[in-house]
JSON list of C-alpha atoms in Angstrom, two decimals:
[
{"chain": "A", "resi": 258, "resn": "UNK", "atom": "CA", "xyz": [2.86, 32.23, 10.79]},
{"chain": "A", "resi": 259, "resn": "UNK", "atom": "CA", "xyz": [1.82, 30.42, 13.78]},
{"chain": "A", "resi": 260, "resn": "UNK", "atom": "CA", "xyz": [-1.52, 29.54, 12.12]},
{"chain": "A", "resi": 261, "resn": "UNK", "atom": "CA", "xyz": [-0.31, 28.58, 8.66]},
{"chain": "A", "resi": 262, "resn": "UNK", "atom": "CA", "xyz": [1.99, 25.99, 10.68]},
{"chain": "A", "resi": 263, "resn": "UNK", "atom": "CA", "xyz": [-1.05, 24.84, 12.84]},
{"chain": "A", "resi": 264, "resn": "UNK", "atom": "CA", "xyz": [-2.94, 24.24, 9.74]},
{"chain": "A", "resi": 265, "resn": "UNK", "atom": "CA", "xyz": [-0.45, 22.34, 7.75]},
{"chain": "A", "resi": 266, "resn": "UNK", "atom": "CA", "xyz": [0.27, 19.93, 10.95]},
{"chain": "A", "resi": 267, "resn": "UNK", "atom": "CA", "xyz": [-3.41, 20.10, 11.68]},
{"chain": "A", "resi": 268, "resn": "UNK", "atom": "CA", "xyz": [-4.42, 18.55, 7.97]},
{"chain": "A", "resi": 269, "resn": "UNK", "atom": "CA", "xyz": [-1.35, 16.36, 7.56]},
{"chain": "A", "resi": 270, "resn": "UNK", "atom": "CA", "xyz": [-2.44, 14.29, 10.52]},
{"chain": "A", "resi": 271, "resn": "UNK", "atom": "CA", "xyz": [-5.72, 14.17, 9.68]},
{"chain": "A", "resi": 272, "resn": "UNK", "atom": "CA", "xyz": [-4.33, 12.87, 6.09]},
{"chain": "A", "resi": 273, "resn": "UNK", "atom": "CA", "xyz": [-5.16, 8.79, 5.23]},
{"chain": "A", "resi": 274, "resn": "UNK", "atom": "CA", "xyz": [-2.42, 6.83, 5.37]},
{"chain": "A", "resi": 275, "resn": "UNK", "atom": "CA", "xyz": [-1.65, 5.83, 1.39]},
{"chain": "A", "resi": 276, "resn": "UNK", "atom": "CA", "xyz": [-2.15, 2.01, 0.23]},
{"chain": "A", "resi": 277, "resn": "UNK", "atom": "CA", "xyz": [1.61, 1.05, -0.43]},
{"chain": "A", "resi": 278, "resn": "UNK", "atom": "CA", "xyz": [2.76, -2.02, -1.99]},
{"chain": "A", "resi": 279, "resn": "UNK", "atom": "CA", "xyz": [4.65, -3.95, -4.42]},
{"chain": "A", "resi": 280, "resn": "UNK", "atom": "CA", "xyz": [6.15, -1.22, -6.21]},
{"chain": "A", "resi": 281, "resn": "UNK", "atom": "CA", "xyz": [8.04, -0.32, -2.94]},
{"chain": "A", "resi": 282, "resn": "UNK", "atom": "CA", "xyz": [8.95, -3.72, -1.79]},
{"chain": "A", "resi": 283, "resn": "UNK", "atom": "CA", "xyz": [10.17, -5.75, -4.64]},
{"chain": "A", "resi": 284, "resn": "UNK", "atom": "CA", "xyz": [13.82, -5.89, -5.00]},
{"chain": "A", "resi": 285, "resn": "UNK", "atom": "CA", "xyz": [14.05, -5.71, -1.10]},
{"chain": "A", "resi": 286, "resn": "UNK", "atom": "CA", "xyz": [11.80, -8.44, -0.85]},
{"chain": "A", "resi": 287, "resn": "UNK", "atom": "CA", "xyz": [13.88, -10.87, -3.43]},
{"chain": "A", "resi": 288, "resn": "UNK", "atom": "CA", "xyz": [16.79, -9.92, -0.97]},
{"chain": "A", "resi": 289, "resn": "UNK", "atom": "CA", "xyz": [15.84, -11.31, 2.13]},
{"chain": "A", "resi": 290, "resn": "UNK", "atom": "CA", "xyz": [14.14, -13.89, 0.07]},
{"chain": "A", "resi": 291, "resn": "UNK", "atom": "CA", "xyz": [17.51, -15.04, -1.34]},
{"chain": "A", "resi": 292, "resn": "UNK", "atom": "CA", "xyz": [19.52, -14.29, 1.63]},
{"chain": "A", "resi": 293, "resn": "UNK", "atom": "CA", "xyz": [17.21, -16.82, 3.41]},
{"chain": "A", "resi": 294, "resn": "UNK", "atom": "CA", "xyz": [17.33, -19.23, 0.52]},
{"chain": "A", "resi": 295, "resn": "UNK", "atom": "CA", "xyz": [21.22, -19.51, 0.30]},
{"chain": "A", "resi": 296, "resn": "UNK", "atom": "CA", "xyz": [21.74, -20.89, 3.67]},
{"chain": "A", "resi": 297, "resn": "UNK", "atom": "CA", "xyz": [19.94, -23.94, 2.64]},
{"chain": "A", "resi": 298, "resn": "UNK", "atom": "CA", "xyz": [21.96, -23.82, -1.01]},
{"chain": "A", "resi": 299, "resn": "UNK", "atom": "CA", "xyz": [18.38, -23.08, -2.60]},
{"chain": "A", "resi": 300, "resn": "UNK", "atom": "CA", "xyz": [18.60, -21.04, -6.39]},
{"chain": "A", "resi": 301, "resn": "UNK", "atom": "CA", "xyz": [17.70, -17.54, -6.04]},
{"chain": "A", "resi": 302, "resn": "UNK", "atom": "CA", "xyz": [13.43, -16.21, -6.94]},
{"chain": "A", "resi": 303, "resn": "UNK", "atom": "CA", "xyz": [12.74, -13.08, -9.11]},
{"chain": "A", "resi": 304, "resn": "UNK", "atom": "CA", "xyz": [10.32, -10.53, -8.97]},
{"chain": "A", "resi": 305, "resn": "UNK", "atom": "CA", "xyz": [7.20, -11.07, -11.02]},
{"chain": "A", "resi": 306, "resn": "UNK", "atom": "CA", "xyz": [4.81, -7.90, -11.30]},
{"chain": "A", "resi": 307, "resn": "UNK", "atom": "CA", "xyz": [1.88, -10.52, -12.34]},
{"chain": "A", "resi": 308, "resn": "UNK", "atom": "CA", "xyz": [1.96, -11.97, -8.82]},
{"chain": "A", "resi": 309, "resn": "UNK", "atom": "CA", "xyz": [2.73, -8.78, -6.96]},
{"chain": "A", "resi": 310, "resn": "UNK", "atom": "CA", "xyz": [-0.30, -7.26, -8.90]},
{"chain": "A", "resi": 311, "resn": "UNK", "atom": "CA", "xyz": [-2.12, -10.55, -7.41]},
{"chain": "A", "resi": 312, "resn": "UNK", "atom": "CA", "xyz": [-0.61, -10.25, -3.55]},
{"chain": "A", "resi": 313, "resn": "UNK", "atom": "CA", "xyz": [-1.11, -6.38, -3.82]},
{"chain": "A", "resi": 314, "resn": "UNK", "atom": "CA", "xyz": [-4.88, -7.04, -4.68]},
{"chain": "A", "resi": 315, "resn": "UNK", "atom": "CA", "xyz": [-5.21, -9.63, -2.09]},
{"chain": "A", "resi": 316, "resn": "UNK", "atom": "CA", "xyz": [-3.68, -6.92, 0.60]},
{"chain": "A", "resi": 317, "resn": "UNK", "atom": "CA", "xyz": [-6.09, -4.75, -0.03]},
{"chain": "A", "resi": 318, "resn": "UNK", "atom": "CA", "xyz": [-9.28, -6.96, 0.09]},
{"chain": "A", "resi": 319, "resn": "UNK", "atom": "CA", "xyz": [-8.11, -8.18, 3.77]},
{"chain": "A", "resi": 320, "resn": "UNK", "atom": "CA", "xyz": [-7.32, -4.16, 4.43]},
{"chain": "A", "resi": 321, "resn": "UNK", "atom": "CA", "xyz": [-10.60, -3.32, 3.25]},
{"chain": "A", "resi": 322, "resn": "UNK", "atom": "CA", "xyz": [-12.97, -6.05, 3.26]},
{"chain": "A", "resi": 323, "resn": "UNK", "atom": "CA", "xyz": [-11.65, -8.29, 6.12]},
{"chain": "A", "resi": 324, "resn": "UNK", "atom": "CA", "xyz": [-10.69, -5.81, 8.75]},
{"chain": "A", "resi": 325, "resn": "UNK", "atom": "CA", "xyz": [-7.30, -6.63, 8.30]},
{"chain": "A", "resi": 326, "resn": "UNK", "atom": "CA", "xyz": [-7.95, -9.77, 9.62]},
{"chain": "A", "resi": 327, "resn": "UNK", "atom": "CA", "xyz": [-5.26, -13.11, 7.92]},
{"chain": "A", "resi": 328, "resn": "UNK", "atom": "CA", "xyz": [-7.50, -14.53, 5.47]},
{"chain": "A", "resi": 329, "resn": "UNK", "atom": "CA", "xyz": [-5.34, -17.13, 2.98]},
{"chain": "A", "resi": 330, "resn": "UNK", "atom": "CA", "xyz": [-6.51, -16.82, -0.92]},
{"chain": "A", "resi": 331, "resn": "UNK", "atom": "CA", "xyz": [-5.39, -19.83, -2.02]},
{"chain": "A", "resi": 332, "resn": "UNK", "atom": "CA", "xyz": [-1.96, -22.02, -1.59]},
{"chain": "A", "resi": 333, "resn": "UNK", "atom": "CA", "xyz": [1.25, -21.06, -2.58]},
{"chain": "A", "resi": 334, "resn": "UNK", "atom": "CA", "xyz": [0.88, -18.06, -0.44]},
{"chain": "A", "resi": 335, "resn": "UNK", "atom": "CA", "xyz": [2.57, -16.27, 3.15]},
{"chain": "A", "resi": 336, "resn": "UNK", "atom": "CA", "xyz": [0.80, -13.13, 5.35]},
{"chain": "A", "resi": 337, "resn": "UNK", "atom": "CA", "xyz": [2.28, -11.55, 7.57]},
{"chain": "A", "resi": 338, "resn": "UNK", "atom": "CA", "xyz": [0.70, -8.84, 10.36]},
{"chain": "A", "resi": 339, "resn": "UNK", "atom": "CA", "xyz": [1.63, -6.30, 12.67]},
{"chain": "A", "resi": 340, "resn": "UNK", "atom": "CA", "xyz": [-0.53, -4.26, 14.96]},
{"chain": "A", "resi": 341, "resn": "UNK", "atom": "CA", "xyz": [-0.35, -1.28, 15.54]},
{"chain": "A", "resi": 342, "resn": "UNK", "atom": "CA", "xyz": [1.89, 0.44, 17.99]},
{"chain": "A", "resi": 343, "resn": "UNK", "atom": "CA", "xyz": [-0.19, 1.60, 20.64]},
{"chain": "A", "resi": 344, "resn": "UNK", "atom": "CA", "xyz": [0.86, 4.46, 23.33]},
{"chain": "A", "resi": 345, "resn": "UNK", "atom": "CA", "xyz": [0.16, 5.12, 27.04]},
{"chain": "A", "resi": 346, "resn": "UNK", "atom": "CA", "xyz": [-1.94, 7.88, 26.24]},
{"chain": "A", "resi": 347, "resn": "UNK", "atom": "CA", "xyz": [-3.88, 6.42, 23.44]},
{"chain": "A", "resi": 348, "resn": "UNK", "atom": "CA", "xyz": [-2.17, 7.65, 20.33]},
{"chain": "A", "resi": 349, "resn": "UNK", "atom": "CA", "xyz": [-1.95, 4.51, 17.81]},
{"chain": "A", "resi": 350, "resn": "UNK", "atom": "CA", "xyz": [1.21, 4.72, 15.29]},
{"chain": "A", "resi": 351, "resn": "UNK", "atom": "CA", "xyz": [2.29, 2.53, 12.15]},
{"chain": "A", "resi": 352, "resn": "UNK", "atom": "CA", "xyz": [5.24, -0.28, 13.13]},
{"chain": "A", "resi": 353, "resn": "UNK", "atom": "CA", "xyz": [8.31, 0.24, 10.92]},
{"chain": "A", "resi": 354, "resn": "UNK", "atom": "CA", "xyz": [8.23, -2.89, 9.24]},
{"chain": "A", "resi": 355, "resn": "UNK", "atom": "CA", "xyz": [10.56, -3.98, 6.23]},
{"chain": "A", "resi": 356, "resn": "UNK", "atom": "CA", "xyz": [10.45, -6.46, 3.77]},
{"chain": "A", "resi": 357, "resn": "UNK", "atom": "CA", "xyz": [13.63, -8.10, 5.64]},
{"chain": "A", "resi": 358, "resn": "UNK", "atom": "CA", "xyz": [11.47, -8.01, 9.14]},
{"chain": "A", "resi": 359, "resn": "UNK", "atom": "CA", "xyz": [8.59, -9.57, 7.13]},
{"chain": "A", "resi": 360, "resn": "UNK", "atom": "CA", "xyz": [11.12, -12.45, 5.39]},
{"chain": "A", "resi": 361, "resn": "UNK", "atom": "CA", "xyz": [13.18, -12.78, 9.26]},
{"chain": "A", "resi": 362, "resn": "UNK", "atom": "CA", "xyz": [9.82, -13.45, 11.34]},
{"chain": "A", "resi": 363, "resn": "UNK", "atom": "CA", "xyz": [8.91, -16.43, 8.65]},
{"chain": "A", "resi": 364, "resn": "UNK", "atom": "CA", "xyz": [12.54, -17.50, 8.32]},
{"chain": "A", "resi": 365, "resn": "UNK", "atom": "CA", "xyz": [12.01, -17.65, 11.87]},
{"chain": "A", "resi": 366, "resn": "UNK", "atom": "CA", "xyz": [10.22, -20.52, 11.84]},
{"chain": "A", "resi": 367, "resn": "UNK", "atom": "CA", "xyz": [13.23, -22.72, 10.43]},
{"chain": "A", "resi": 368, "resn": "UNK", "atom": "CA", "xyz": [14.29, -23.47, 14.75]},
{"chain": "A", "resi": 369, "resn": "UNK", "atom": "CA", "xyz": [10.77, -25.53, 14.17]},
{"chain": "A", "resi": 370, "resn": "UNK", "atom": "CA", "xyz": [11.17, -27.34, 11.01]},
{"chain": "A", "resi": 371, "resn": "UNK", "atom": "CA", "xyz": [12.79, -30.55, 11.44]},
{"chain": "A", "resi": 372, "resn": "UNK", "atom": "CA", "xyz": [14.25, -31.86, 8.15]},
{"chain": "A", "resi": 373, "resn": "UNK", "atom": "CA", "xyz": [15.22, -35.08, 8.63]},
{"chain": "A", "resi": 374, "resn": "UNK", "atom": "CA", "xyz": [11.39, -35.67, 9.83]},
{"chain": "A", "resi": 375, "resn": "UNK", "atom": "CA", "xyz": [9.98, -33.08, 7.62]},
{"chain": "A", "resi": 376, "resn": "UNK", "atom": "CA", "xyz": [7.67, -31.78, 10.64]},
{"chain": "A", "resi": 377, "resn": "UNK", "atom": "CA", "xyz": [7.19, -29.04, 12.33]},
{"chain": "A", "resi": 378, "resn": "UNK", "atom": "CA", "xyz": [7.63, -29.34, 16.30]},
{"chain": "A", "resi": 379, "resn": "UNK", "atom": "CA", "xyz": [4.41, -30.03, 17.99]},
{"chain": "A", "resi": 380, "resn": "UNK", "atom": "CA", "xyz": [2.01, -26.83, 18.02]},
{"chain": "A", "resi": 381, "resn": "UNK", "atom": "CA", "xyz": [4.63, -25.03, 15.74]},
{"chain": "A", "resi": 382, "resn": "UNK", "atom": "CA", "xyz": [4.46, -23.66, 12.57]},
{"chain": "A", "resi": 383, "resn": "UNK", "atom": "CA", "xyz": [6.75, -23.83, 9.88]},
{"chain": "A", "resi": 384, "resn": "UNK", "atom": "CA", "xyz": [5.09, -23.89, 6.80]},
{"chain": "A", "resi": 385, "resn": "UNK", "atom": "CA", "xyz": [6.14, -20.03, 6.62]},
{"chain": "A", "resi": 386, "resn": "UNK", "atom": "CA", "xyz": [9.73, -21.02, 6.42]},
{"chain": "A", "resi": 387, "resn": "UNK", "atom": "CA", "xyz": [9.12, -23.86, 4.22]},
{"chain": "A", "resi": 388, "resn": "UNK", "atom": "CA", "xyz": [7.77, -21.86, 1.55]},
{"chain": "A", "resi": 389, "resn": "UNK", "atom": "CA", "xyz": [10.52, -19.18, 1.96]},
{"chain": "A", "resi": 390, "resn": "UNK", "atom": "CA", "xyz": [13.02, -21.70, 0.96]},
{"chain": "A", "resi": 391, "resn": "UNK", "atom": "CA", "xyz": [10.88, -24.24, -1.62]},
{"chain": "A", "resi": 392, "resn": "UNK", "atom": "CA", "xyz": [13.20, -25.04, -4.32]},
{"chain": "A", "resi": 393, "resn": "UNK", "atom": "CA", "xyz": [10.99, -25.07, -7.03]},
{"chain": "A", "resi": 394, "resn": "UNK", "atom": "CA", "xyz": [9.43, -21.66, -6.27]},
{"chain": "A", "resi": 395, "resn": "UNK", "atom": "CA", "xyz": [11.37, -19.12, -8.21]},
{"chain": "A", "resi": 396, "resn": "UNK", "atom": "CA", "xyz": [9.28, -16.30, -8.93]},
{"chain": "A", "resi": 397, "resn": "UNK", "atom": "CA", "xyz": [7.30, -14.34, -5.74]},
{"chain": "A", "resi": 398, "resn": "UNK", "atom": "CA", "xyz": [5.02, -10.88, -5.85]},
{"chain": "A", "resi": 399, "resn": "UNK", "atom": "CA", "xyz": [4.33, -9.36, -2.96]},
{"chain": "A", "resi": 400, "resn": "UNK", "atom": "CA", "xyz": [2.41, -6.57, -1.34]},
{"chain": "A", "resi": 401, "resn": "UNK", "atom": "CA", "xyz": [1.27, -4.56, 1.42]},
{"chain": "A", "resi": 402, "resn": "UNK", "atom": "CA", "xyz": [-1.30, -2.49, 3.10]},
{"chain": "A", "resi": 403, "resn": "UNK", "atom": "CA", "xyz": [-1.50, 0.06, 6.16]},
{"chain": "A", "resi": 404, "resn": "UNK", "atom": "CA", "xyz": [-4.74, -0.72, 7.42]},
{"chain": "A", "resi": 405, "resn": "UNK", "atom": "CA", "xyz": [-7.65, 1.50, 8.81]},
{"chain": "A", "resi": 406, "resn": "UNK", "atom": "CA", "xyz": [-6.44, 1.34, 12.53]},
{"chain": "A", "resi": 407, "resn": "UNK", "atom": "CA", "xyz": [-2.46, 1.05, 11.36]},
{"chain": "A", "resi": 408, "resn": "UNK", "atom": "CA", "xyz": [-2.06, -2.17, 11.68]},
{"chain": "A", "resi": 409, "resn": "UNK", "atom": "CA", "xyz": [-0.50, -3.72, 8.39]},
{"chain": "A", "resi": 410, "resn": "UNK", "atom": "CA", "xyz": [-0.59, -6.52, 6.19]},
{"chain": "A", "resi": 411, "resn": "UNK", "atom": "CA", "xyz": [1.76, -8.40, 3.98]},
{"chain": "A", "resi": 412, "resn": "UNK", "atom": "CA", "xyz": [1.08, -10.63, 1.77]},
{"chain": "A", "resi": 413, "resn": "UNK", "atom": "CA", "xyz": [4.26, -13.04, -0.88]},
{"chain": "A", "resi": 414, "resn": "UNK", "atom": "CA", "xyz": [2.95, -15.03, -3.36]},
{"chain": "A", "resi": 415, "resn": "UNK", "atom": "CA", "xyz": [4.85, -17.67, -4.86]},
{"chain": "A", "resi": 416, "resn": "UNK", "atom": "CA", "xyz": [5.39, -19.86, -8.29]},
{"chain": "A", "resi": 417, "resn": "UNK", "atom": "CA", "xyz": [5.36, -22.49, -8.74]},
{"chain": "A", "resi": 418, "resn": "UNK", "atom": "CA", "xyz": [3.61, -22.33, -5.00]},
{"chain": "A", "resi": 419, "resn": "UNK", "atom": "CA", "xyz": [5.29, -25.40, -2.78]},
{"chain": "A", "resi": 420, "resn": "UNK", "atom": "CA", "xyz": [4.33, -26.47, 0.54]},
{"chain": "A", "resi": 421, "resn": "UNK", "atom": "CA", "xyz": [3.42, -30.11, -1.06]},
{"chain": "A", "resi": 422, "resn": "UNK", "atom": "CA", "xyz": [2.32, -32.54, 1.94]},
{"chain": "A", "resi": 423, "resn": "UNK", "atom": "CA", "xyz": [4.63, -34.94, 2.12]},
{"chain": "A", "resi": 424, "resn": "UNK", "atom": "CA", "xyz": [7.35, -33.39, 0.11]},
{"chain": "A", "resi": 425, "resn": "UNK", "atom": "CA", "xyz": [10.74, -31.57, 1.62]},
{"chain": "A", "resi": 426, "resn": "UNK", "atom": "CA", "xyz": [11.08, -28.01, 0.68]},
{"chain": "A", "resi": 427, "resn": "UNK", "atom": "CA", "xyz": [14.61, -28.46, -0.90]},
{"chain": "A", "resi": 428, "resn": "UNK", "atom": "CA", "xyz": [16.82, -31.74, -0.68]},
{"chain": "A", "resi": 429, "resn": "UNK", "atom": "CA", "xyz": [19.77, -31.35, 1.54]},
{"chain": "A", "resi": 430, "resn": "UNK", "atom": "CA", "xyz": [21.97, -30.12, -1.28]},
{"chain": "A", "resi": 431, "resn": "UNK", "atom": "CA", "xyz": [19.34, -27.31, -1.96]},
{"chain": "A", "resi": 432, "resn": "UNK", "atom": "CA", "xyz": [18.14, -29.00, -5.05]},
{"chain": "A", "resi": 433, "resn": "UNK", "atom": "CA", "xyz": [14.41, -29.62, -5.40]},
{"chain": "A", "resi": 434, "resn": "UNK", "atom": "CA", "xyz": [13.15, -32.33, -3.54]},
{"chain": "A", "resi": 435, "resn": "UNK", "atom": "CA", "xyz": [10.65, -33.53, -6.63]},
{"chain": "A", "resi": 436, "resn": "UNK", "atom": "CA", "xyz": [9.51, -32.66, -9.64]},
{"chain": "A", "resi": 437, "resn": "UNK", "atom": "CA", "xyz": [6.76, -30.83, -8.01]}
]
């Protein structure tokens, strides 16, 4: 018995860890999506499996082709990444990470987004936050990947995408600033 149980641990540690993504994330990543949008009065988004299919293919190119590394595809986009957890004697571990820790850390960045400027505060970014809460984006997909040394990424998509220069994310009544 003792060996059957060595076994089983031996070969479930030794085990990949499985590509997971949008199909586990969505409706918990609308949530914190909306939560985050209704304290600026901004409509709710919906899930669209076209651009999780999109952000889930993304996730895996930067898993597997860009060593995990933040690479943007193209605008309209956020990525999020978490190393590993790393212990005293050497062992490496996945962080616990949930959609809402994904949506909190770029909601985050709303203590450096000035509105009445439309800036970010010097060296800041905000442009996280921004697109959280653009107005006219009302449909995300999203998606995520363990990657080869357990460090993970995360990658929202948006449409319409926002983050227009020069444009406010949502007007201060939560409608959208422009057509746009």
């Amino acid at each position: 018995m003792k060996n059957t149980v060595r076994i089983l641990l031996s070969f479930s540690l030794a085990m990949p860890i499985p590509a997971v993504g949008a199909e586990d994330i969505g409706q918990a990543m609308v949530d914190a999506h909306n939560k985050a949008r209704e304290k600026v009065g901004v409509g709710p988004v919906t899930w669209s499996g076209d651009l999780a299919a999109r952000a889930m293919t993304w996730a895996d190119i930067l898993a597997d082709e860009k060593g995990c590394k933040l690479v943007h595809s193209g605008p309209g986009e956020n990525l999020y990444w978490a190393s590993a957890m790393r212990w005293s004697d050497g062992r490496t571990d996945v962080q616990k990470k949930s959609p809402a820790d994904v949506v909190t850390s770029w909601e985050s960045e709303n203590t450096d987004y000035d509105y009445a400027s439309n800036r970010c505060s010097p060296g800041k970014v905000c442009g996280h936050y921004t697109q959280v809460v653009w107005a006219n984006s009302t449909r995300i997909g999203c998606g995520y990947r363990i990657c080869d040394n357990k460090a993970q990424v995360w990658v929202c998509q948006y449409d319409p995408v926002g983050n227009y220069v020069g444009r406010k994310p949502y007007r201060e009544t939560g409608a959208p600033e422009s057509g746009k």
